[in-house]
């Protein structure tokens, strides 16, 4: 039997080119669908399944994502950020940069910010 999953990573660093013109001044993770941002929806979804620790990689307008998390009191869970401001690392590189976050963790979830489930 595998151990429970408590940690996740949300990939939110991308440029969001398919969501232009919104992403000319905002990160794709803050795109709103029916009154709620993609990031809010995804954090709430992961929380529903027992995730208590999330790391979010940031690059494109990353400071807006940090401000949004602070404004939402980190959704009442442990939120960390993996800052890729200097260089966008894509999916594999983003995970490698955040690898220390998952040390000692048997299972974790990887999630894209622009996914609706």
Tab-separated table of C-alpha atoms in Angstrom:
chain	number	residue	atom	x	y	z
A	1	UNK	CA	0.000	0.000	0.000
A	2	UNK	CA	1.373	3.390	-0.940
A	3	UNK	CA	1.539	6.349	1.393
A	4	UNK	CA	-1.053	9.151	1.267
A	5	UNK	CA	-0.393	12.121	-0.992
A	6	UNK	CA	-0.022	15.467	0.771
A	7	UNK	CA	2.198	17.419	-1.635
A	8	UNK	CA	1.641	18.801	-5.113
A	9	UNK	CA	3.243	21.084	-7.641
A	10	UNK	CA	1.251	23.415	-9.840
A	11	UNK	CA	3.029	24.456	-13.029
A	12	UNK	CA	2.140	28.139	-13.440
A	13	UNK	CA	5.303	29.572	-14.991
A	14	UNK	CA	4.305	29.381	-18.653
A	15	UNK	CA	3.717	32.349	-20.917
A	16	UNK	CA	0.104	31.415	-21.661
A	17	UNK	CA	0.319	32.423	-25.320
A	18	UNK	CA	-2.996	30.752	-26.168
A	19	UNK	CA	-4.752	33.062	-23.684
A	20	UNK	CA	-3.596	36.317	-25.273
A	21	UNK	CA	-4.447	39.165	-24.925
A	22	UNK	CA	-5.136	38.384	-21.225
A	23	UNK	CA	-1.591	37.083	-20.737
A	24	UNK	CA	-0.065	40.280	-22.103
A	25	UNK	CA	-0.467	41.649	-18.568
A	26	UNK	CA	-1.357	38.631	-16.356
A	27	UNK	CA	-0.203	35.062	-15.756
A	28	UNK	CA	-2.422	32.338	-17.219
A	29	UNK	CA	-3.008	30.923	-13.723
A	30	UNK	CA	-5.047	34.028	-12.890
A	31	UNK	CA	-7.374	33.695	-15.866
A	32	UNK	CA	-10.952	33.712	-14.546
A	33	UNK	CA	-13.580	31.112	-15.440
A	34	UNK	CA	-17.075	31.672	-14.021
A	35	UNK	CA	-15.818	34.147	-11.445
A	36	UNK	CA	-12.896	32.083	-10.143
A	37	UNK	CA	-9.269	31.989	-11.246
A	38	UNK	CA	-7.749	28.802	-12.613
A	39	UNK	CA	-5.311	28.851	-9.704
A	40	UNK	CA	-8.112	29.131	-7.124
A	41	UNK	CA	-9.998	26.268	-8.760
A	42	UNK	CA	-6.941	24.028	-8.847
A	43	UNK	CA	-5.793	24.701	-5.293
A	44	UNK	CA	-9.334	24.064	-4.014
A	45	UNK	CA	-9.527	20.861	-6.080
A	46	UNK	CA	-6.228	19.558	-4.705
A	47	UNK	CA	-7.232	20.497	-1.137
A	48	UNK	CA	-10.422	18.484	-1.569
A	49	UNK	CA	-8.243	15.393	-1.992
A	50	UNK	CA	-6.109	16.010	1.087
A	51	UNK	CA	-3.236	17.986	-0.430
A	52	UNK	CA	-1.853	20.267	2.288
A	53	UNK	CA	1.420	21.442	0.735
A	54	UNK	CA	1.705	22.969	-2.736
A	55	UNK	CA	4.661	24.470	-4.539
A	56	UNK	CA	3.851	26.723	-7.494
A	57	UNK	CA	6.476	27.517	-10.097
A	58	UNK	CA	6.360	31.094	-11.323
A	59	UNK	CA	7.901	33.095	-14.150
A	60	UNK	CA	5.485	35.148	-16.313
A	61	UNK	CA	4.058	37.869	-14.012
A	62	UNK	CA	4.996	35.660	-11.045
A	63	UNK	CA	4.619	38.504	-8.569
A	64	UNK	CA	0.882	38.577	-9.380
A	65	UNK	CA	0.595	34.902	-8.425
A	66	UNK	CA	2.400	35.516	-5.129
A	67	UNK	CA	0.152	38.522	-4.376
A	68	UNK	CA	-2.938	36.469	-5.206
A	69	UNK	CA	-1.856	33.701	-2.828
A	70	UNK	CA	-1.170	36.201	-0.046
A	71	UNK	CA	-4.534	37.896	-0.664
A	72	UNK	CA	-6.188	34.468	-0.281
A	73	UNK	CA	-4.239	33.606	2.890
A	74	UNK	CA	-2.518	30.799	0.929
A	75	UNK	CA	-5.910	29.080	0.786
A	76	UNK	CA	-5.320	27.927	4.366
A	77	UNK	CA	-2.540	25.498	3.427
A	78	UNK	CA	1.245	25.545	2.996
A	79	UNK	CA	2.134	27.304	-0.254
A	80	UNK	CA	5.690	27.677	-1.556
A	81	UNK	CA	7.023	29.153	-4.778
A	82	UNK	CA	9.735	28.013	-7.129
A	83	UNK	CA	10.923	31.200	-8.805
A	84	UNK	CA	11.949	30.840	-12.438
A	85	UNK	CA	12.024	34.602	-13.089
A	86	UNK	CA	15.509	34.481	-14.575
A	87	UNK	CA	14.829	31.564	-16.907
A	88	UNK	CA	11.699	29.661	-17.887
A	89	UNK	CA	12.598	26.011	-17.276
A	90	UNK	CA	9.645	24.243	-18.937
A	91	UNK	CA	7.995	21.250	-17.274
A	92	UNK	CA	10.976	18.958	-16.661
A	93	UNK	CA	13.288	21.760	-15.601
A	94	UNK	CA	10.633	23.202	-13.318
A	95	UNK	CA	10.246	19.859	-11.557
A	96	UNK	CA	14.007	19.413	-11.212
A	97	UNK	CA	14.359	22.918	-9.726
A	98	UNK	CA	11.679	22.054	-7.138
A	99	UNK	CA	13.020	18.539	-6.421
A	100	UNK	CA	14.225	19.415	-2.901
A	101	UNK	CA	10.627	20.253	-1.985
A	102	UNK	CA	9.691	16.606	-2.526
A	103	UNK	CA	12.598	15.008	-0.628
A	104	UNK	CA	11.351	12.263	1.655
A	105	UNK	CA	7.993	12.225	-0.126
A	106	UNK	CA	7.002	8.931	-1.694
A	107	UNK	CA	4.086	10.250	-3.788
A	108	UNK	CA	3.088	13.662	-5.054
A	109	UNK	CA	0.833	15.233	-7.678
A	110	UNK	CA	1.928	17.371	-10.631
A	111	UNK	CA	-0.736	19.695	-11.985
A	112	UNK	CA	-0.865	22.291	-14.743
A	113	UNK	CA	-2.369	25.655	-13.821
A	114	UNK	CA	-4.457	25.767	-16.979
A	115	UNK	CA	-6.271	22.466	-16.379
A	116	UNK	CA	-9.913	22.338	-15.358
A	117	UNK	CA	-11.060	19.091	-13.735
